[in-house]
XYZ file of C-alpha atoms in Angstrom:
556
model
C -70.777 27.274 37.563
C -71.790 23.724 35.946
C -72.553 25.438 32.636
C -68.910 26.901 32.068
C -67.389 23.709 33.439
C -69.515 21.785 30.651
C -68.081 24.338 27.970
C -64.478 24.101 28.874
C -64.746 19.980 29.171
C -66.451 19.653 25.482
C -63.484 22.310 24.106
C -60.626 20.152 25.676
C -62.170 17.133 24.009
C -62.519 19.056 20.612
C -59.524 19.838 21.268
C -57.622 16.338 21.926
C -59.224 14.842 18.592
C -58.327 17.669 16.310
C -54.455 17.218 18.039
C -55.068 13.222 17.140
C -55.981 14.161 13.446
C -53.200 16.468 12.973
C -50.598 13.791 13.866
C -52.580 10.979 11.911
C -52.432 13.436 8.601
C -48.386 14.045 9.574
C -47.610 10.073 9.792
C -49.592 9.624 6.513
C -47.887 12.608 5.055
C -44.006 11.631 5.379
C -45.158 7.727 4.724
C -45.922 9.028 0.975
C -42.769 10.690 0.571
C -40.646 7.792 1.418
C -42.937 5.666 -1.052
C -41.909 8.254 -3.468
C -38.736 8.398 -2.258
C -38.330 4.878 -2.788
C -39.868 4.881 -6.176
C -37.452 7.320 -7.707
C -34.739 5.321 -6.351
C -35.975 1.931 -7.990
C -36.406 3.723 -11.312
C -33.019 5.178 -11.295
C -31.630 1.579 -10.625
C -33.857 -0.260 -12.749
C -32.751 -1.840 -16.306
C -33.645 1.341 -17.909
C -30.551 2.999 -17.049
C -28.025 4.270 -19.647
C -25.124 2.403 -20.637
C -22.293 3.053 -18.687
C -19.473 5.250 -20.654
C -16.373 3.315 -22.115
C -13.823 5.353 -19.846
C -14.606 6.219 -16.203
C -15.582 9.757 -15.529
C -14.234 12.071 -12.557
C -16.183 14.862 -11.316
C -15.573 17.710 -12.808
C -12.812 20.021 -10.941
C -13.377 23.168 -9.351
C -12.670 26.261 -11.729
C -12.085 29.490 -10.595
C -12.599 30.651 -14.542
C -15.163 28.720 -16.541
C -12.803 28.416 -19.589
C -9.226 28.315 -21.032
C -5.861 29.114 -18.392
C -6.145 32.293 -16.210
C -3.693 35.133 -17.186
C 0.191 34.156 -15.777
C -0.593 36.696 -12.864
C 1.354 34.952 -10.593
C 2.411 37.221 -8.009
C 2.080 36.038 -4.252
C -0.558 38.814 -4.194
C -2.847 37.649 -6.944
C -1.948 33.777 -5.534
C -3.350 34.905 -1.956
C -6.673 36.782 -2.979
C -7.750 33.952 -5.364
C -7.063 31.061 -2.848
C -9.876 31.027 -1.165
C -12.444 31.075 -3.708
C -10.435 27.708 -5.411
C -10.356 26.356 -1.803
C -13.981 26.542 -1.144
C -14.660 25.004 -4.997
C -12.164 22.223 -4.693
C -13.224 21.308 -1.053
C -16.589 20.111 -2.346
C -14.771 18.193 -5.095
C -11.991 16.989 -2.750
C -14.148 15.609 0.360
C -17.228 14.315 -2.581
C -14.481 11.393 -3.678
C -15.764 8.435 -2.021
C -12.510 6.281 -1.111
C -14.690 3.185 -2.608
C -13.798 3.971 -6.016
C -10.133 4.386 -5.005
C -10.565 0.804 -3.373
C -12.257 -0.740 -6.510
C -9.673 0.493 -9.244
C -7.152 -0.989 -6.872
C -9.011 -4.263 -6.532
C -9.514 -4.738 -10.442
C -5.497 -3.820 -11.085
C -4.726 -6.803 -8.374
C -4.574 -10.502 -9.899
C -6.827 -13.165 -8.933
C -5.684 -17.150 -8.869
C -7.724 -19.506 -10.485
C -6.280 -22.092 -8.861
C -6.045 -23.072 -5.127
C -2.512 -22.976 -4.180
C -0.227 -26.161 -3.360
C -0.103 -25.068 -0.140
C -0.882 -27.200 3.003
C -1.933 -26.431 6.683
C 0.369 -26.782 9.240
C -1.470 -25.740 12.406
C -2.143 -23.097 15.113
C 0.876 -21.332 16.766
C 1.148 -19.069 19.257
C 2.754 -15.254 18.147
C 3.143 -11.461 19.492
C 5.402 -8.485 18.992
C 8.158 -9.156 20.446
C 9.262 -12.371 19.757
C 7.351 -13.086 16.023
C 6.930 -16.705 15.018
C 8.202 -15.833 11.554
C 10.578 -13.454 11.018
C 10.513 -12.741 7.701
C 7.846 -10.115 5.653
C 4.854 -9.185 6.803
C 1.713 -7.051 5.215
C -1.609 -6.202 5.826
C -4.947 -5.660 4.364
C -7.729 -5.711 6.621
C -10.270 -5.942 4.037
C -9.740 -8.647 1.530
C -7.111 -10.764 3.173
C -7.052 -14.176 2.467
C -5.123 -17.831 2.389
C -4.036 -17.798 -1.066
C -2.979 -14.406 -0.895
C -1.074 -14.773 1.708
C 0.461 -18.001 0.939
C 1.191 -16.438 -2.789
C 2.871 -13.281 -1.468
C 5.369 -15.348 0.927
C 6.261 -17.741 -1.993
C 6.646 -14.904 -4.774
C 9.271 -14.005 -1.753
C 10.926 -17.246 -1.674
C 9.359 -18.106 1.946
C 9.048 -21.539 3.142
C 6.239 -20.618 5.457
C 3.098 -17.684 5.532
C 0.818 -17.219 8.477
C -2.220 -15.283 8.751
C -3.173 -13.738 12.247
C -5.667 -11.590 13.183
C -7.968 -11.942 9.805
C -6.086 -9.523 8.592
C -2.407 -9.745 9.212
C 0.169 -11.816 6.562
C 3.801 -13.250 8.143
C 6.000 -14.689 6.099
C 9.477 -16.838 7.046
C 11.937 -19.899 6.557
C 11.555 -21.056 10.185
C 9.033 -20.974 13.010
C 10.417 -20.145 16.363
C 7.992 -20.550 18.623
C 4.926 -23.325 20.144
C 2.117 -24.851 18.520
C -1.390 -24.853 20.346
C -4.736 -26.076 19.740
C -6.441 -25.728 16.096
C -9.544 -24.479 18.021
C -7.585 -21.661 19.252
C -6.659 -20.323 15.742
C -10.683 -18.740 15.369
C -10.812 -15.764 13.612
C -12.586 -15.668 9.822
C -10.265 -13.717 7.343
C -11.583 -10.427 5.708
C -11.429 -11.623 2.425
C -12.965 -15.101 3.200
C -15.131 -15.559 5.302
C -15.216 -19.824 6.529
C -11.498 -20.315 6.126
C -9.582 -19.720 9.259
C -7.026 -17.035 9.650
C -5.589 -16.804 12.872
C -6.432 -15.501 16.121
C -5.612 -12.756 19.185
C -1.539 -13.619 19.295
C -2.290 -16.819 17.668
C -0.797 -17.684 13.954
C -2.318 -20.118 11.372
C 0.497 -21.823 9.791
C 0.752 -23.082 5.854
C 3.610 -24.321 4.143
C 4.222 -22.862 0.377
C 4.341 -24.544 -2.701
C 7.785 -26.278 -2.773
C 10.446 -25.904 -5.219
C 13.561 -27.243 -5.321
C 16.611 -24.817 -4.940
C 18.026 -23.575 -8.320
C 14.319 -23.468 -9.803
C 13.264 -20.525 -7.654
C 12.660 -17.233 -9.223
C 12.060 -14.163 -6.982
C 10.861 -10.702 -7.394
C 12.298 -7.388 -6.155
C 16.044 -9.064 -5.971
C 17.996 -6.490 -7.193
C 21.777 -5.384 -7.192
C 23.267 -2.685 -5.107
C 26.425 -2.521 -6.278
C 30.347 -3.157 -5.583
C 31.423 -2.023 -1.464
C 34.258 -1.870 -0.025
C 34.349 -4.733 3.588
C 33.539 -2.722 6.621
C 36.806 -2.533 9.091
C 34.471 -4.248 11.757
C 33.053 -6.868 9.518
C 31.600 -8.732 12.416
C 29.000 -5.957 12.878
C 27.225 -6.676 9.366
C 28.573 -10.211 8.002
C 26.688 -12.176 10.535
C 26.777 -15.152 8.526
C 28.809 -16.715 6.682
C 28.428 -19.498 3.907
C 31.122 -21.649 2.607
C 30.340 -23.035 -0.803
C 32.052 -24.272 -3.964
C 31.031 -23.250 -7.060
C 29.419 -20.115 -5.408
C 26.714 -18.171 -7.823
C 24.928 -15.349 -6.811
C 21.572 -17.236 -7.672
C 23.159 -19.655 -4.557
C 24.574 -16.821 -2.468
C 20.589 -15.133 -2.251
C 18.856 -18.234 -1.709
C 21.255 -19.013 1.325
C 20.424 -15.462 2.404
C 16.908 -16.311 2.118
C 16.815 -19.266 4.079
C 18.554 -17.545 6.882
C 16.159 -14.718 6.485
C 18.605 -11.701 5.858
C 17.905 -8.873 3.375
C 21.458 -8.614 1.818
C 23.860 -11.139 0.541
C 27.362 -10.482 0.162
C 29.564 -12.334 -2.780
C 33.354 -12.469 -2.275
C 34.105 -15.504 -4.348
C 34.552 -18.049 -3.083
C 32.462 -16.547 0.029
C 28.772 -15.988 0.829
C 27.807 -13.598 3.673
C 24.811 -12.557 5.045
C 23.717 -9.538 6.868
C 21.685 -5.966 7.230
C 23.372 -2.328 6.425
C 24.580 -0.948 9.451
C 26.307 2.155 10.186
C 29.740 0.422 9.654
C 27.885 -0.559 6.662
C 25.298 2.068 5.278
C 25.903 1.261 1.255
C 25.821 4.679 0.820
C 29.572 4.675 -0.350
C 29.692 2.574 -3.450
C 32.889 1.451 -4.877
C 34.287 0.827 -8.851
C 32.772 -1.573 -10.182
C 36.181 -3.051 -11.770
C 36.814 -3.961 -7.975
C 34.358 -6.193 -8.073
C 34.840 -7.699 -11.115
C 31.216 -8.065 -11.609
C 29.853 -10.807 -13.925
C 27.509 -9.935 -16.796
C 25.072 -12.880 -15.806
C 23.880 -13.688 -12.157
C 23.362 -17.289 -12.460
C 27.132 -17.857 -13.764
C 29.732 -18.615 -11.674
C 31.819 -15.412 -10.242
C 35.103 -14.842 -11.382
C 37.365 -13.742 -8.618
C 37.367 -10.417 -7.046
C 40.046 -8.394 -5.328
C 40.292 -8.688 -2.083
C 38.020 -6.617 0.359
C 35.381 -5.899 -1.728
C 31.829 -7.344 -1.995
C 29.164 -7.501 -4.506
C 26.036 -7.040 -2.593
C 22.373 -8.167 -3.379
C 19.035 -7.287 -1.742
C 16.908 -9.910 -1.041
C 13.167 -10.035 -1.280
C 13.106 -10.390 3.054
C 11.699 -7.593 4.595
C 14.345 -5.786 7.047
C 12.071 -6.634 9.693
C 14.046 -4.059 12.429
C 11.302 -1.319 11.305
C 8.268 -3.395 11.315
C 6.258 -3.106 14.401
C 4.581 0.128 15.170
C 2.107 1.358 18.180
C 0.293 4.537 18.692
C 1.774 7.119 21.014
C 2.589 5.677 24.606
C 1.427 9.069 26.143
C -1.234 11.671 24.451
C 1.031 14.345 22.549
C 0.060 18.291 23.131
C 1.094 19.178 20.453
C -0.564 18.996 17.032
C 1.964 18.110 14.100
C 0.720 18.492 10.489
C 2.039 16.521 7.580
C 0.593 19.028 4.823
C 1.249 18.596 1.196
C -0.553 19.329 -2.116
C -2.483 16.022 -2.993
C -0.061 13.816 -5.239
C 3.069 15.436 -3.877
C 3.772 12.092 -2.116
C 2.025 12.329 1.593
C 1.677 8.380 1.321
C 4.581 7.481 1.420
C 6.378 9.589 3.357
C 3.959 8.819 6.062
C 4.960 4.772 5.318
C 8.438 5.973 6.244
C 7.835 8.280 8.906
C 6.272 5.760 10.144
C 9.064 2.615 9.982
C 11.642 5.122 11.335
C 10.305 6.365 14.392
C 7.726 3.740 14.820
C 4.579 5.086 15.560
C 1.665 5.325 13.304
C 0.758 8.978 11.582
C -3.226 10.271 11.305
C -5.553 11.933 8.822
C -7.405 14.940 8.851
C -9.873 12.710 6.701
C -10.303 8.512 6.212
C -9.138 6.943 3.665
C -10.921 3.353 3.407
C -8.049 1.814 1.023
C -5.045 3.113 3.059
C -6.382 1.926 6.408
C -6.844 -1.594 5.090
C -3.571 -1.756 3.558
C -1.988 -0.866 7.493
C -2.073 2.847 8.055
C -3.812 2.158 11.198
C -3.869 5.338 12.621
C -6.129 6.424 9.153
C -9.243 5.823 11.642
C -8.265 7.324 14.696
C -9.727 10.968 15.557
C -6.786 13.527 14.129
C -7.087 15.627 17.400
C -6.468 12.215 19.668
C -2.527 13.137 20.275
C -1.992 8.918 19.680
C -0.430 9.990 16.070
C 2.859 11.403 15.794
C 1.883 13.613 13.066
C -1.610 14.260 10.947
C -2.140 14.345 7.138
C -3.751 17.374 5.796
C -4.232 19.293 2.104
C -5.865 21.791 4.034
C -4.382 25.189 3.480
C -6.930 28.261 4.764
C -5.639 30.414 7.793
C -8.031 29.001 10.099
C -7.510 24.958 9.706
C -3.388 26.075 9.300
C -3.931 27.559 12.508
C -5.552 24.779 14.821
C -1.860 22.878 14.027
C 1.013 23.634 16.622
C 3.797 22.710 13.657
C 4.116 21.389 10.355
C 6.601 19.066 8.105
C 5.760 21.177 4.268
C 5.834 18.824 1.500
C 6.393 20.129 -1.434
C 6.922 18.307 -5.093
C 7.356 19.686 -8.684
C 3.846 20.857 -9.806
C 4.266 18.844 -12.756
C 4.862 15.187 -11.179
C 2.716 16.385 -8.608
C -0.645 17.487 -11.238
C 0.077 14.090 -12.984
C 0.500 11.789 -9.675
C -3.174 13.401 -8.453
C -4.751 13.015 -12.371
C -3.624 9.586 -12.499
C -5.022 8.679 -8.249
C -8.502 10.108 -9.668
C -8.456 8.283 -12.627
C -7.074 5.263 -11.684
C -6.594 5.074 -7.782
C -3.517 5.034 -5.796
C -1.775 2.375 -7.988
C -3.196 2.805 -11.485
C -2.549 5.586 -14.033
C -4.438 7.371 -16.319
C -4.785 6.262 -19.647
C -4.045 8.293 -22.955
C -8.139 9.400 -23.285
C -7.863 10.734 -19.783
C -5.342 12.760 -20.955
C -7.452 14.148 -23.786
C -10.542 14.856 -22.209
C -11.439 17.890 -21.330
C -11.134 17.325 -17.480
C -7.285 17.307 -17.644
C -6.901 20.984 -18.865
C -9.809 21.890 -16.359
C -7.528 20.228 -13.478
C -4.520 22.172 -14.069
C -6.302 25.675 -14.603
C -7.466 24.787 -10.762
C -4.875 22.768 -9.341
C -2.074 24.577 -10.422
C -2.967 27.721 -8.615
C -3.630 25.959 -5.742
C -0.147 24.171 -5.618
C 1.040 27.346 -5.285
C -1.350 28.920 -2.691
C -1.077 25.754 -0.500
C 2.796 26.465 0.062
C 2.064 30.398 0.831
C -0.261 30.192 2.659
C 1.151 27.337 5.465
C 4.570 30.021 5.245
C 2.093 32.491 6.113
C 0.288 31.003 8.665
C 2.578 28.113 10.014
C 3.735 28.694 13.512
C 6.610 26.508 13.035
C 7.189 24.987 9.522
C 10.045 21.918 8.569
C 10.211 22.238 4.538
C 10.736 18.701 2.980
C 11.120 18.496 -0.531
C 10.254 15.339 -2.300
C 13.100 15.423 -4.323
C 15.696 15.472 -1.583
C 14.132 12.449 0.020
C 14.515 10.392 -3.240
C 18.335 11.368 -3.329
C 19.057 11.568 0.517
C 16.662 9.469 2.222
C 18.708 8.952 5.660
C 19.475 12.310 6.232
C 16.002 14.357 5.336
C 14.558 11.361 7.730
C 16.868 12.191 10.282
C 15.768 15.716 10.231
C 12.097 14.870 10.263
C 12.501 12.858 13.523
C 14.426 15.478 15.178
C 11.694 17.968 14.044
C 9.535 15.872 15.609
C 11.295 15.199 18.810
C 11.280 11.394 18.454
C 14.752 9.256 18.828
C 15.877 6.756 16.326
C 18.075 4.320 15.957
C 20.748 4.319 13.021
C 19.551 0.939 12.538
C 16.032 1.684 12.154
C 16.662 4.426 9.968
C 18.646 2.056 7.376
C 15.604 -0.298 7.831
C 13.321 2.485 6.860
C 15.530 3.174 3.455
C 15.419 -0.188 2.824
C 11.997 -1.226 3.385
C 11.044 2.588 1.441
C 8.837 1.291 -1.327
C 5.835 0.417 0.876
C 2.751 -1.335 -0.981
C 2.044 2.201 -2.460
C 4.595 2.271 -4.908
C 2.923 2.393 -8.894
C 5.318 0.114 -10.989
C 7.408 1.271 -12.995
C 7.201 5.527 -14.432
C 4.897 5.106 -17.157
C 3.617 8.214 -18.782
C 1.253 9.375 -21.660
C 2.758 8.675 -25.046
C 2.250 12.324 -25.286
C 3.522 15.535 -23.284
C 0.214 16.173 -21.622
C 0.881 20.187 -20.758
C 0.402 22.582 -23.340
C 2.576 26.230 -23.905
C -0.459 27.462 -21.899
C -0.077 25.053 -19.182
C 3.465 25.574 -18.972
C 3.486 28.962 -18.721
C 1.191 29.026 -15.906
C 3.175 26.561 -13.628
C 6.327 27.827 -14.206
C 4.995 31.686 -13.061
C 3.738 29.447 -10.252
C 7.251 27.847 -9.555
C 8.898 31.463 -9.630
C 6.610 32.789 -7.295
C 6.970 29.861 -4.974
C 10.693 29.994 -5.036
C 10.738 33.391 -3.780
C 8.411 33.033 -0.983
C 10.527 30.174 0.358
C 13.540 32.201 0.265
C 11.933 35.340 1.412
C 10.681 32.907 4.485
C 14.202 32.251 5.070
C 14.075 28.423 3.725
C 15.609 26.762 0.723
C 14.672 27.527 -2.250
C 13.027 24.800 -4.983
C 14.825 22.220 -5.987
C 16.860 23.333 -9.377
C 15.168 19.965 -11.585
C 11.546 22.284 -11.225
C 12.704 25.152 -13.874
C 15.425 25.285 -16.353
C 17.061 28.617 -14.880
């Protein structure tokens, strides 16, 4: 009996060291291929590396052919069997686009001072949503916020005042309205800059601007809206009036300004400031000869006829659209905003949100919109706090996890060169004339353009309840497609807040100006190709009971 014990003791021991040698070799193992590891990544980061190209390269785009346009086969047929081999190939390119790059084109395109600005520190004051210290514009970036930025955006306004809050947050105004508190309580660091002091929880950190005297002011985004006739209850918009002689416009805005009101009203020798209202929508515009407009703004007015204003909008910020929350109560139902990327999802979800407001999600995170305020860019898209979800998703089974959907659709051609130019150059840049010429362009349309189609088929297809938005429309008829869009949604608004929205519209997502290759970037090819495409799409929306495309897509 001893003997066997003896036996099965020595095997268990045998046993235990061959187990300890076998995790020994393991460690030693996975330690050498992390060294390696390691050592590949060194060399590939070391001073050895090539030169970087003169242009920036973008991946190359999925193709469903490896060369040249496919045949114009563009029957909803053909559209449907070949979108789901582009939507697998483009999916890896889509989701592969690290947001970074997006945020570092738009940090290069934004100027830097050189110089500290004039402006001084006022102190620590106390601030929250419902009754704002300053009144005026606000913005936000929650990554690179800073002082000077702030303080430059509020005087580039024509603001007396700017206050950061929050790190992150930018006010702007001619008057603070409420208490000032202890310094100490004014504690937060600001993104951008970390050591200088920009705000707190509900506390506001208060500079003045640098000071110019009135007359030597120049702003930006003042522009003219045109001749109107007075509103029969003028008490409803007008809700200030300014006496003055020898009344310019350049004296009528700046009056505006300092009272904080987005539109001034001329009706030599009368100033009046106000907001569009329904009375008062400047939707209606009159003659221009009943204004008697001026060719200069800084001259003096001649005299206009009688009930009739000239009206201006000011660089302040409507601010009856501004503040925004999540959903009070967790929504059931699932709403998709879906659109073909560059078709304009941004900003309709900036107005979306300042008419109803409540923030909109993302079926994916975008680092650069989230920091410029499209809070609800980080919260989970299935949460029910958003009132509606961004998506370019378009197969049967991610169309299908959505009760509804608001279908964005925009001409394939702004809508190829709106995407081209994001990839190239981020969301505010645009692609330069070499872009165009490479061979990635022609590669982007034989994909994309197929899928701008299938996109739109396949959410009529699959859609259990579908609003059709073109982007067209809401350039021409902002109030009204707005209005739909918040009934579709079952949300309330306010007349007021939907003027607001129009006239707040821009956003910070806006590119300047419409600039555009030198040359026409789409060949005979090309063209053929989308405009099968737009046929094909027409049809389907009719056939779906919907209005057709917009006539401005297709000569017909």
């Amino acid at each position: 009996m001893a003997k066997p014990l003896y036996r099965l003791q020595r095997f268990l021991r045998r046993a235990q060291l061959f187990l300890l040698f076998l995790g020994v070799a393991y460690i030693m193992a996975g330690s050498v291929l992390l060294l390696q590891r390691a050592s590949l990544v060194v060399t590939q980061r070391g001073a050895t590396s090539p030169p970087l190209p003169s242009l920036p390269s973008i991946p190359s785009p999925p193709r469903a052919v490896e060369l040249g346009m496919p045949p114009v086969r563009v029957g909803a047929r053909w559209l449907m069997s070949r979108n789901l081999e582009i939507r697998h190939l483009r999916r890896r390119w889509f989701h592969s686009l690290m947001t970074e790059k997006d945020m570092s084109q738009v940090e290069r395109s934004t100027p830097r001072r050189n110089v500290p600005h004039k402006g001084s520190y006022i102190g620590c004051f106390l601030d929250n949503s419902k009754e704002r210290a300053l009144r005026g514009s606000v913005f936000t970036d929650f990554r690179k916020m800073t002082s000077t930025m702030c303080q430059d955006t509020c005087s580039a306004s024509g603001y007396q005042f700017a206050g950061l809050e929050y790190g992150s947050e930018c006010y702007c105004g001619n008057h603070i309205t409420s208490l000032r508190v202890r310094d100490k309580e004014c504690n937060l660091d600001c993104k951008g800059e970390k050591g200088s002091l920009c705000g707190g929880v509900g506390r506001l950190s208060v500079f003045t601007v640098e000071d110019m005297l009135p007359g030597q002011r120049r702003y930006r985004n003042v522009r003219y809206r045109g001749c109107f006739r007075e509103p029969e209850n003028s008490s409803s918009t007008s809700l200030v009036h300014v006496l003055q002689l020898n009344l310019t416009s350049q004296s009528c805005i700046e009056a505006c300004m300092n009272k904080e009101f987005p539109l001034a009203m001329l009706r030599s020798p009368d100033c009046f400031c106000g907001y569009a209202t329904p009375d008062f929508t400047l939707h209606e515009p009159a003659e221009e000869e009943h204004c008697s407009q001026s060719n200069t703004t800084e001259a003096s007015l001649p005299s206009t006829l009688q009930h009739f204003y000239q009206v201006y909008q000011t660089p302040v910020q409507d601010s009856r659209c501004t503040e925004k929350n999540f959903l009070p109560e967790k929504s059931s139902s699932l709403v998709a905003l879906s659109s073909f990327p560059g078709a304009g999802n941004t900003w309709v979800r900036h107005l979306i949100e300042l008419a109803t407001g409540y923030y909109t999600g993302s079926y994916y995170f975008d680092g650069t919109l989230y920091n410029r305020g499209f809070k609800g860019e980080k919260d989970y898209w299935k949460s029910g706090r958003t009132i509606c979800v961004k998506t370019h998703e378009s197969g049967r089974r991610e169309i299908e996890m959505y009760d509804s959907v608001i279908l964005l659709i925009r001409s394939p051609y702004r809508s190829l060169m709106a995407e081209f130019n994001r990839k190239c150059a981020g969301h505010l840049g645009y692609a330069s004339d070499q872009h165009w010429k490479t061979k990635e362009w022609p590669e982007f349309v034989s994909s994309y353009a197929s899928w701008w189609a299938s996109h739109v088929l396949d959410w009529l297809r699959f859609g259990q309840r579908v609003l059709v938005v073109h982007f067209e429309e809401l350039q021409t008829a902002l109030v009204p497609r707005l209005r739909s869009i918040a009934s579709f949604l079952n949300t309330t608004v306010t007349e007021d807040r939907l003027l607001c929205a129009e006239s707040n519209q821009d956003g910070h997502f806006k590119r300047s100006g419409a600039r555009q290759p030198t040359f026409d970037p789409f060949t005979p090819d090309m063209r053929g190709l989308i405009d099968g495409l737009i046929r094909a799409v027409d049809q389907a929306l009719r056939d779906s009971n919907h209005t057709g495309l917009p006539l401005e897509y297709l000569p017909r």
